[in-house]
PDB file of C-alpha atoms in Angstrom:
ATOM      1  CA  UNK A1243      -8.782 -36.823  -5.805  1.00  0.00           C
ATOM      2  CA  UNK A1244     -11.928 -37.025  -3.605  1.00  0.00           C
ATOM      3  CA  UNK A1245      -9.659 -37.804  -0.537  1.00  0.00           C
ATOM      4  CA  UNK A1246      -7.244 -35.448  -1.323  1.00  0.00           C
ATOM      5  CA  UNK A1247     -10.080 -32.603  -1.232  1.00  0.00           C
ATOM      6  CA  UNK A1248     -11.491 -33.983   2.043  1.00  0.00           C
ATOM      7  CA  UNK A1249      -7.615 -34.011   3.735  1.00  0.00           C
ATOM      8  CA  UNK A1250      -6.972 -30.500   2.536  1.00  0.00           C
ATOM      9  CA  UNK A1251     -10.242 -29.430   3.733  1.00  0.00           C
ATOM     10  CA  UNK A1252      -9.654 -30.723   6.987  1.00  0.00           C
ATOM     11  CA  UNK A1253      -6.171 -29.957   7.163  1.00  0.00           C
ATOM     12  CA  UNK A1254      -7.525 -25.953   6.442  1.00  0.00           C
ATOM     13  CA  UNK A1255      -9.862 -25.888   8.931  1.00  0.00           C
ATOM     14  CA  UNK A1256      -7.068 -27.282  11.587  1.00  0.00           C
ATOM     15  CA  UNK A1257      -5.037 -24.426  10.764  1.00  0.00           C
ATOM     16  CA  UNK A1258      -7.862 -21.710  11.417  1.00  0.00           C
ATOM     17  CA  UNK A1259      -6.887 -19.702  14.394  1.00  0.00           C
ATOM     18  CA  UNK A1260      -9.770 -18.513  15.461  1.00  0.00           C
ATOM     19  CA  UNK A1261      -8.553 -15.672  16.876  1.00  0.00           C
ATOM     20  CA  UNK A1262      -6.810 -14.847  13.902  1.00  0.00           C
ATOM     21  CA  UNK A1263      -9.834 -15.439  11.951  1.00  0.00           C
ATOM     22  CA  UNK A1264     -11.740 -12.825  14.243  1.00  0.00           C
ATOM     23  CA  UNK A1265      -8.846 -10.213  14.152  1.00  0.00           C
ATOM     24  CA  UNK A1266      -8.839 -10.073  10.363  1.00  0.00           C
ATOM     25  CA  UNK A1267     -12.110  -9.955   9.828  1.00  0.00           C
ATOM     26  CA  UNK A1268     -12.631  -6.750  11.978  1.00  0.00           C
ATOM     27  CA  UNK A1269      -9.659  -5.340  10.088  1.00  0.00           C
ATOM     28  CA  UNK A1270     -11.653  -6.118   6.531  1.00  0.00           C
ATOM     29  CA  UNK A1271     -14.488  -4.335   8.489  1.00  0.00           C
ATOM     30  CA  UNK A1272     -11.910  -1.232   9.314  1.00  0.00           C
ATOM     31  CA  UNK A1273     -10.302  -0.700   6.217  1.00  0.00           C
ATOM     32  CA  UNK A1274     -11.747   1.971   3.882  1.00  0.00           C
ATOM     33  CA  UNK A1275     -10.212   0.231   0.921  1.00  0.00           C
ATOM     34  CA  UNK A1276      -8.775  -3.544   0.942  1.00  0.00           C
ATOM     35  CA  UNK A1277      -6.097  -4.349  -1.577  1.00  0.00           C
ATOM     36  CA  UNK A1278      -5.237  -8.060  -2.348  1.00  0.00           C
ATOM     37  CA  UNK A1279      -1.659  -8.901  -3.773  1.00  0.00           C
ATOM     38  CA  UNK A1280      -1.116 -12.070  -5.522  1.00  0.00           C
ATOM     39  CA  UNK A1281       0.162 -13.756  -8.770  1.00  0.00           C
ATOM     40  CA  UNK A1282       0.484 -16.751 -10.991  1.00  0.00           C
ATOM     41  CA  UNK A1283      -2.790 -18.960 -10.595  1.00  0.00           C
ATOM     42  CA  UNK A1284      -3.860 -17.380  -7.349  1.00  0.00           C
ATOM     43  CA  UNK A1285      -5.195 -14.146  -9.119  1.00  0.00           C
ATOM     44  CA  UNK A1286      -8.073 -16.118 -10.188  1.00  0.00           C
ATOM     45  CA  UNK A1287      -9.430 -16.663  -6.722  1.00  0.00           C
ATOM     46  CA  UNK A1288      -8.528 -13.181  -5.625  1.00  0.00           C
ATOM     47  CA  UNK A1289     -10.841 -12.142  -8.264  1.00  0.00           C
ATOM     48  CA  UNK A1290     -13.491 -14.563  -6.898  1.00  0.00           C
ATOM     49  CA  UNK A1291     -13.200 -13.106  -3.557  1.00  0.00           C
ATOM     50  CA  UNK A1292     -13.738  -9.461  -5.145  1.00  0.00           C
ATOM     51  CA  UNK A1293     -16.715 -10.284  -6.903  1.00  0.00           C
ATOM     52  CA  UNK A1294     -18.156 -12.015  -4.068  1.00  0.00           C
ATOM     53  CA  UNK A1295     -17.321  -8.487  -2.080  1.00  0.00           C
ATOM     54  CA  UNK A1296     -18.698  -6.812  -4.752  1.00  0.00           C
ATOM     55  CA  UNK A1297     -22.590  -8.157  -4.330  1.00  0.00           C
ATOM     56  CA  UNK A1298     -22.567  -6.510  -1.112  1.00  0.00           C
ATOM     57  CA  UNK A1299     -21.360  -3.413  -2.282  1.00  0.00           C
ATOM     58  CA  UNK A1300     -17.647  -3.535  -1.010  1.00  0.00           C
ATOM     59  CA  UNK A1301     -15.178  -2.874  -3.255  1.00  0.00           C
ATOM     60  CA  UNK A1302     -11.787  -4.603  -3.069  1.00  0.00           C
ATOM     61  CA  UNK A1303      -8.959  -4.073  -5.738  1.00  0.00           C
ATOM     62  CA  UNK A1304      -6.541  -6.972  -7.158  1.00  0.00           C
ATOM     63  CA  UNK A1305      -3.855  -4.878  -9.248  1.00  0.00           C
ATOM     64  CA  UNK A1306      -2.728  -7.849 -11.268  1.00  0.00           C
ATOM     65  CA  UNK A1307       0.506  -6.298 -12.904  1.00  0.00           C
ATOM     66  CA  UNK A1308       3.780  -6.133 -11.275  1.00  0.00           C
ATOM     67  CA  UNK A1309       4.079  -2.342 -11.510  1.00  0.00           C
ATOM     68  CA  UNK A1310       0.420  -1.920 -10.725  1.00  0.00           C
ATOM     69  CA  UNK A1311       0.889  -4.093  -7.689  1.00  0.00           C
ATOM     70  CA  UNK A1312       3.983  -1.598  -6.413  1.00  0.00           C
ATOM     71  CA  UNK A1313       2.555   1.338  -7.695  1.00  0.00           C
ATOM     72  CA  UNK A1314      -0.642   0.501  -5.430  1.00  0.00           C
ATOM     73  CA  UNK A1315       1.488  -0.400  -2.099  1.00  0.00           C
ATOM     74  CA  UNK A1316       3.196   3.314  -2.621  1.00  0.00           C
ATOM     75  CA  UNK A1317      -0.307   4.594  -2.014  1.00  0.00           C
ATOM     76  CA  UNK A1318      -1.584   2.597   0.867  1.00  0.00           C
ATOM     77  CA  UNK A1319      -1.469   3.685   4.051  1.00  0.00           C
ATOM     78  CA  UNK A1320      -3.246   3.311   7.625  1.00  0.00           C
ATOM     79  CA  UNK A1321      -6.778   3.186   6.377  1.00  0.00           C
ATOM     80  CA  UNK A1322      -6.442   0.445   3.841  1.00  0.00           C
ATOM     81  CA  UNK A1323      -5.852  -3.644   4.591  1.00  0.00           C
ATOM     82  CA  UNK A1324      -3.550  -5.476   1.930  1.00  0.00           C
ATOM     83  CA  UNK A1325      -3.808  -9.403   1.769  1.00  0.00           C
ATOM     84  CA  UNK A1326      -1.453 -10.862   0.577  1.00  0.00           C
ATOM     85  CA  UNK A1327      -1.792 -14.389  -0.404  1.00  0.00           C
ATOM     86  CA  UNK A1328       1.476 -16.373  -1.106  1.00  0.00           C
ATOM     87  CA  UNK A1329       2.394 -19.757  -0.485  1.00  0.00           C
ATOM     88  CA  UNK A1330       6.306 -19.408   0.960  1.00  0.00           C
ATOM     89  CA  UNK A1331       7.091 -15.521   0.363  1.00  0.00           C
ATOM     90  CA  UNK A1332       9.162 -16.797  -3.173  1.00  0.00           C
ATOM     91  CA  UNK A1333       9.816 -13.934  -4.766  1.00  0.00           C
ATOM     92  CA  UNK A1334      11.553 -10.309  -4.835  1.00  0.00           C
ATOM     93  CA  UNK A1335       7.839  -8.821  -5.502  1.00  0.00           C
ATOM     94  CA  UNK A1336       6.320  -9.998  -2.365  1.00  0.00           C
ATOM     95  CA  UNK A1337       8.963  -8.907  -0.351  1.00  0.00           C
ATOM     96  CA  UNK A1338       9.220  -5.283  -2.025  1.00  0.00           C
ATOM     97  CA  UNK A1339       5.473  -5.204  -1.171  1.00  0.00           C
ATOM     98  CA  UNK A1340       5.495  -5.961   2.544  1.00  0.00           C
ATOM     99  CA  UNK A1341       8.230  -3.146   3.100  1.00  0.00           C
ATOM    100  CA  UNK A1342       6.252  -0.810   1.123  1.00  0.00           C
ATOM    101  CA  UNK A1343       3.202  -1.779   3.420  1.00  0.00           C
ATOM    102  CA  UNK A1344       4.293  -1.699   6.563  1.00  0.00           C
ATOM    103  CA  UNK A1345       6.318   1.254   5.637  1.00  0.00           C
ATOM    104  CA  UNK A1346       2.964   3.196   5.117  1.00  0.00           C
ATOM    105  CA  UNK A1347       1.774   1.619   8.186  1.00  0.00           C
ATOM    106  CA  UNK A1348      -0.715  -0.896   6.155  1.00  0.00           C
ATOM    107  CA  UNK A1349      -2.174  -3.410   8.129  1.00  0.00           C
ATOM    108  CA  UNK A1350      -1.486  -6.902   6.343  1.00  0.00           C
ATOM    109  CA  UNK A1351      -3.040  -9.753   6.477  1.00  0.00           C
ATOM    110  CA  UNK A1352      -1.029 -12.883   5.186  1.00  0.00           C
ATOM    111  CA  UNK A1353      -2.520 -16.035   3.725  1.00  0.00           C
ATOM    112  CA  UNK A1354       0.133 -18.232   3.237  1.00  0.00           C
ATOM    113  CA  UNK A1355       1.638 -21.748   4.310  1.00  0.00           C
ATOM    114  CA  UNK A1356       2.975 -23.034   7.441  1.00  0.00           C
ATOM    115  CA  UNK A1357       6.522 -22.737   6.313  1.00  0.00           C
ATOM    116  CA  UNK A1358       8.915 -20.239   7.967  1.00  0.00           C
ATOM    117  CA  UNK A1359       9.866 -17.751   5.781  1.00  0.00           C
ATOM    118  CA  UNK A1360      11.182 -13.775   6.722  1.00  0.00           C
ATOM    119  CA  UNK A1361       8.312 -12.075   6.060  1.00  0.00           C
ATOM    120  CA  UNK A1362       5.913 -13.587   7.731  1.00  0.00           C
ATOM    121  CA  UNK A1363       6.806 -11.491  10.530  1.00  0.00           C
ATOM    122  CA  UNK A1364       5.833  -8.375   9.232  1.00  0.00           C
ATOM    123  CA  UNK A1365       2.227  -9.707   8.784  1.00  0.00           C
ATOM    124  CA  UNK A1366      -0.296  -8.592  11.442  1.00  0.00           C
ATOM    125  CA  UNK A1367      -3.002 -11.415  10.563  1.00  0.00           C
ATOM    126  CA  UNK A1368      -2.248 -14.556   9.457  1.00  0.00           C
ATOM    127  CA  UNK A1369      -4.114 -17.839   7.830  1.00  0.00           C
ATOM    128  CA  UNK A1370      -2.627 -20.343   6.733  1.00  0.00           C
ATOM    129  CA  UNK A1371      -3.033 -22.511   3.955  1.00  0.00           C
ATOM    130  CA  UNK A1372      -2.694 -26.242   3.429  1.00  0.00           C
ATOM    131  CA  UNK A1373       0.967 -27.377   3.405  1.00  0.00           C
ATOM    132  CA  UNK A1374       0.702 -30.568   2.115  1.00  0.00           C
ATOM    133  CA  UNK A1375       2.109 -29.868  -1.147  1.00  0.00           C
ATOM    134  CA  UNK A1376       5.882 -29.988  -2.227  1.00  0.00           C
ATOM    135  CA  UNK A1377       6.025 -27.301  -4.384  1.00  0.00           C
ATOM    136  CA  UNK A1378       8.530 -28.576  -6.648  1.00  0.00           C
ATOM    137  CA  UNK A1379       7.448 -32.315  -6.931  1.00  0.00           C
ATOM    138  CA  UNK A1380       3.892 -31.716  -7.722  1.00  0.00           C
ATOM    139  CA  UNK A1381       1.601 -32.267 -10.696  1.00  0.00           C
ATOM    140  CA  UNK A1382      -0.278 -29.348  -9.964  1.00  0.00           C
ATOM    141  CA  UNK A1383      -1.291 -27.007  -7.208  1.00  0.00           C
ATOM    142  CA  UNK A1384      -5.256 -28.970  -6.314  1.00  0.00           C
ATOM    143  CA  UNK A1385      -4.707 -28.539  -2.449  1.00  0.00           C
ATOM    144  CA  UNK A1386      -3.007 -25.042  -2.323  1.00  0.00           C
ATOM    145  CA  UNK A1387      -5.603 -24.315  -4.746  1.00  0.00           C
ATOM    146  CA  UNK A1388      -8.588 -25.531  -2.644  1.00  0.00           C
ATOM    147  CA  UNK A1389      -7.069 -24.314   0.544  1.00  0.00           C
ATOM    148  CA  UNK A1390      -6.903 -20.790  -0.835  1.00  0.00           C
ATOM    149  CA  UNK A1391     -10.800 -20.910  -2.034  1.00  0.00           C
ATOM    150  CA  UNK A1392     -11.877 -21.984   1.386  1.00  0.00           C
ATOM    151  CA  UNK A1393      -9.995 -19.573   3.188  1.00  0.00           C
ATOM    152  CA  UNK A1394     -10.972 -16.773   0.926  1.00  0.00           C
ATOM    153  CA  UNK A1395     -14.707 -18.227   1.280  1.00  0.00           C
ATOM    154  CA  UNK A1396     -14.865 -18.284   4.992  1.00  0.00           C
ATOM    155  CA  UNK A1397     -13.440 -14.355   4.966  1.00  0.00           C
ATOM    156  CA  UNK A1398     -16.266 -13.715   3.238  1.00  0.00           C
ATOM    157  CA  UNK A1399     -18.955 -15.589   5.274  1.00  0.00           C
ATOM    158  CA  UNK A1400     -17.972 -13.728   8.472  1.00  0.00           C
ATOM    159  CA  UNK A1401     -17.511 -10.405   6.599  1.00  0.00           C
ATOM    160  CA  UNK A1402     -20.711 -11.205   5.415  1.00  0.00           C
ATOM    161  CA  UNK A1403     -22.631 -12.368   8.660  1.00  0.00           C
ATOM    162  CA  UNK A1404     -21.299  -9.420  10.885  1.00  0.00           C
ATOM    163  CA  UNK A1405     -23.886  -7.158   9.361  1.00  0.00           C
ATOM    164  CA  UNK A1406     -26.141 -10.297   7.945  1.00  0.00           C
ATOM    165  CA  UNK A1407     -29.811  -8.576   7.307  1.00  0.00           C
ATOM    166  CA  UNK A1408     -27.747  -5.476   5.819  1.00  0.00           C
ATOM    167  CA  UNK A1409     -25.397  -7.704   3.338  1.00  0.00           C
ATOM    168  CA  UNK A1410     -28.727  -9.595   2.517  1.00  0.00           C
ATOM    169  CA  UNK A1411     -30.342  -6.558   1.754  1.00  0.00           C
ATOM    170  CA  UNK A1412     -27.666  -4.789  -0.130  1.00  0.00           C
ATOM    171  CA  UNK A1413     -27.470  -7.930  -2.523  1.00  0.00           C
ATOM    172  CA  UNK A1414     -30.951  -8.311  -3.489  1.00  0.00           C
ATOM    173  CA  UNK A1415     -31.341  -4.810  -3.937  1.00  0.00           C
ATOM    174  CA  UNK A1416     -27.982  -4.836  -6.426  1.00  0.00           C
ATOM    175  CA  UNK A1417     -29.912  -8.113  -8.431  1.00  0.00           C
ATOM    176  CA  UNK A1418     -33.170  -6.733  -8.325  1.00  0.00           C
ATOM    177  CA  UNK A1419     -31.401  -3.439 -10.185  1.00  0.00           C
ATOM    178  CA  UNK A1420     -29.146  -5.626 -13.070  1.00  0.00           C
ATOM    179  CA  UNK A1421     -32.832  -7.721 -13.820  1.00  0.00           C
ATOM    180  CA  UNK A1422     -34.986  -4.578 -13.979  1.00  0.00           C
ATOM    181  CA  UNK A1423     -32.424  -3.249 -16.543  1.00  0.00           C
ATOM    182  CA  UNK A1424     -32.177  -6.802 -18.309  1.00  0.00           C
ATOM    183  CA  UNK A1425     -33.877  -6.833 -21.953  1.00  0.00           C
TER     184      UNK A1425
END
């Protein structure tokens, strides 16, 4: 399992395009509101990334539901960023989404694998994710899985060191707050 890690690790940070990497984090810096779109086990790392936003005081929203998800790419428009994290594009959701987005004239940023797949076009950022993984033939998703919480880590390290002191700042200030308050 160790090995695996270290291969996938690897194997993510080979697929960073720096460029890419710089591009969407300026668009995270942009957007007045940044919606992430996801499902199945990936929610739970989308929700990482929020809280992690959320100690420096930016506020991200992860509409979990199906309806919530559409309901919230209706309303986007210029001003916010979706991410959308998804493996291949599987699904009628994810596809339904992207219209919707670019529609409204979202900017998207796609975190998904190496595969070819139709929508990845309509993406104006992309990372990619480890593709080691058959998705079928698989006892469970550990690379995808670890790929996705690096990625989603290293967003928020440069988010986080383009205004460093202030980010700093903003976070002990919020923890100084919830302990003053603790009983």
């Amino acid at each position: 399992m160790m090995e695996d890690y270290k291969q996938t690790l690897l194997s993510t940070f080979n697929l960073f395009d720096l460029d890419q990497l710089l591009f969407s984090v300026n668009a995270m810096k942009r957007a007045k509101k940044i919606d992430v779109y996801t499902s199945a086990g990936n929610l739970h790392f989308a929700e990482n990334f929020q809280f992690q936003m959320q100690e420096i005081g930016i506020e991200i929203n992860v509409p979990k539901e199906e309806y919530t998800q559409r309901l919230t790419a209706s309303y986007s428009n210029e001003q916010h960023l979706a991410i959308i994290i998804s493996f291949g594009g599987r699904g009628l959701l994810v596809e339904r989404i992207i219209r919707c987005l670019k529609e409204n004239r979202t900017p998207i940023l796609l975190i998904s694998s190496t595969e070819d797949f139709e929508i990845k076009k309509m993406a104006d950022y992309h990372l990619y994710l480890c593709s080691t993984e058959n998705h079928y033939h698989k006892l469970s998703s550990f690379s995808t899985r670890l790929s996705l919480l690096y990625i989603l880590d290293v967003l928020f390290l440069c988010y986080f060191s383009k205004d460093y002191e202030t980010n700093l700042k903003n976070k002990l200030t919020y923890y100084q707050k919830i302990r003053r308050y603790d009983y």
